[in-house]
Amino acid sequence: MASSEINNNSRKPENNEDISSYIQYLERKIKNLKNEIDTLKPELSNLEYEENRLKTEVERFEEIPLMTANIIDVLDDKNDRTIVNCPPNASYVVKVSRKLQNVRLSPGLRVALNQRNFTVMEILPNEIDPFVKGMEIIDTPFDVSYDDIGGLNDQIQEVREIIELPLMKPELFKKIGIDPPKGALFYGFPGTGKTLLAKAVAHETNATFIKVVGTELVHKFIGEGAQYVREIFKLAKKKAPTILFIDELDAIGSIRMDDATSGDREVNRTLMQLLSELDGFDERGNIKFIAATNRIDILDPALLRPGRFDRIVEFPLPDDKARESIFRIHMRNLHIENEINLKALVELTKDTNGSDIKGICTEAGMYAIRRNSEVISNEDFLDAIDKTMMIKSRDQGPLSLFI
Ligand code: ATP
């Protein structure tokens, strides 16, 4: 090695002076390399940490979902074997995982089974309780009506026809002899008022508003997503008249793949259940279904087939006129000085959504408080717009979600 270094230096050391300067050169090199090692060590440990994190993530993705079952009988005291009943209705004698050795098993318990060898792996909570799964239920939303929605006049008109009219005047449809519409699909940019309009129609029709988020329907255990969908529709029936709002439909309703993983297949089961509930919707009369998505482009065509949703309603970003009316709505309760240049605010907020405008109004209020003022000034609004636009351009705004 040394000789090759010497060769690289293009001449051989010929005397003591040469050798000592070569040693110095090597010492410097060693020192540099040591420094490099010192700087690389933390980087290496960061990369090792990241590698482990990704490995665990991959393992998590590869995990085969467990199956749910109910214990019918426990065969011996050692907790070794038990009889379980699996959906739809098959009974098996199965082994119990060693990690459950100290758990008292009893008939009726809901358990999770390994799909390959049917070993009991986990004890599950006994019933799926929809209330703990992030469902939002409002008896009748009082805080929002059509007057609280800026722009969206065509969307409100559509919703009045397909949701409000059949709920309020079902006899009209009977007389004419047509089936009343069952529901609509709202799609478009985030923060453009999809949830707001669904709540407003529940308010206008005195209906219960039930909101479920699609990601909540994606379950770890086989059959649970589908069962959860059944429970939601049962609850909607019980609470009728109901507006059942499923947000982020794409979480369960995206295009089905042939070589799907078992996790995807579970999502498909949930989707199939949802489709079958939608198809059996006719008799339900006073339940109306609204689904929403920001990603209509990836929805399964089965969901978009005629007859599933009576209308597919687009929610675009608000134009100048709509933004002005959204500003007016969110300024209603604000203490604002007289010289607000609303036209300029509207001009400065192109490409924002309703949610941004609401945020700008709140932020302007915060600027006023910071100034120790009790009135919000035009300057406060301008500062709030600057801040919002900066954050949006950093996050690339709502458009990025459509890519
Ligand atoms: P996401 O797709 O992210 O769920 P969304 O379209 O359902 O969004 P909303 O939850 O309805 O958006 O909007 C969030 C908030 O933004 C509303 O509660 C409301 O305060 C405000 N907002 C949005 N659009 C409008 C609008 N057209 N008029 C008045 N306020 C609006």
Coordinates of N, CA, C and O in Angstrom, one line a residue, residues 26-42:
L26 N 1.5 11.1 5.2 CA 0.6 10.0 5.6 C -0.2 10.3 6.9 O -1.4 10.0 7.0
E27 N 0.5 10.9 7.8 CA -0.1 11.3 9.1 C -1.3 12.3 8.8 O -2.3 12.2 9.4
R28 N -1.0 13.3 7.9 CA -2.1 14.2 7.6 C -3.3 13.5 7.0 O -4.4 13.7 7.3
K29 N -2.9 12.5 6.1 CA -4.0 11.8 5.5 C -4.8 11.0 6.5 O -6.0 10.9 6.4
I30 N -4.1 10.3 7.4 CA -4.7 9.5 8.5 C -5.7 10.4 9.3 O -6.8 10.1 9.6
K31 N -5.1 11.6 9.6 CA -5.9 12.6 10.4 C -7.2 13.0 9.7 O -8.3 13.0 10.2
N32 N -7.0 13.2 8.4 CA -8.2 13.6 7.5 C -9.2 12.5 7.5 O -10.4 12.7 7.6
L33 N -8.7 11.2 7.3 CA -9.6 10.1 7.3 C -10.3 9.9 8.6 O -11.5 9.6 8.6
K34 N -9.6 10.1 9.7 CA -10.2 10.0 11.0 C -11.4 11.0 11.2 O -12.5 10.7 11.6
N35 N -11.1 12.2 10.7 CA -12.1 13.2 10.7 C -13.3 12.8 9.9 O -14.5 13.0 10.3
E36 N -13.0 12.3 8.8 CA -14.1 11.8 7.9 C -15.0 10.7 8.6 O -16.2 10.8 8.5
I37 N -14.2 9.8 9.2 CA -14.9 8.7 10.0 C -15.9 9.4 11.0 O -17.0 9.0 11.2
D38 N -15.3 10.3 11.7 CA -16.1 11.0 12.8 C -17.4 11.6 12.2 O -18.4 11.6 12.9
T39 N -17.2 12.2 11.0 CA -18.5 12.9 10.5 C -19.4 11.8 9.9 O -20.6 12.0 9.9
L40 N -18.8 10.7 9.4 CA -19.7 9.7 8.8 C -20.4 8.8 9.8 O -21.5 8.3 9.5
K41 N -19.8 8.7 11.0 CA -20.4 7.8 12.0 C -21.9 8.2 12.3 O -22.8 7.3 12.3
P42 N -22.2 9.5 12.7 CA -23.6 9.8 13.0 C -24.4 9.6 11.8 O -25.6 9.1 11.9

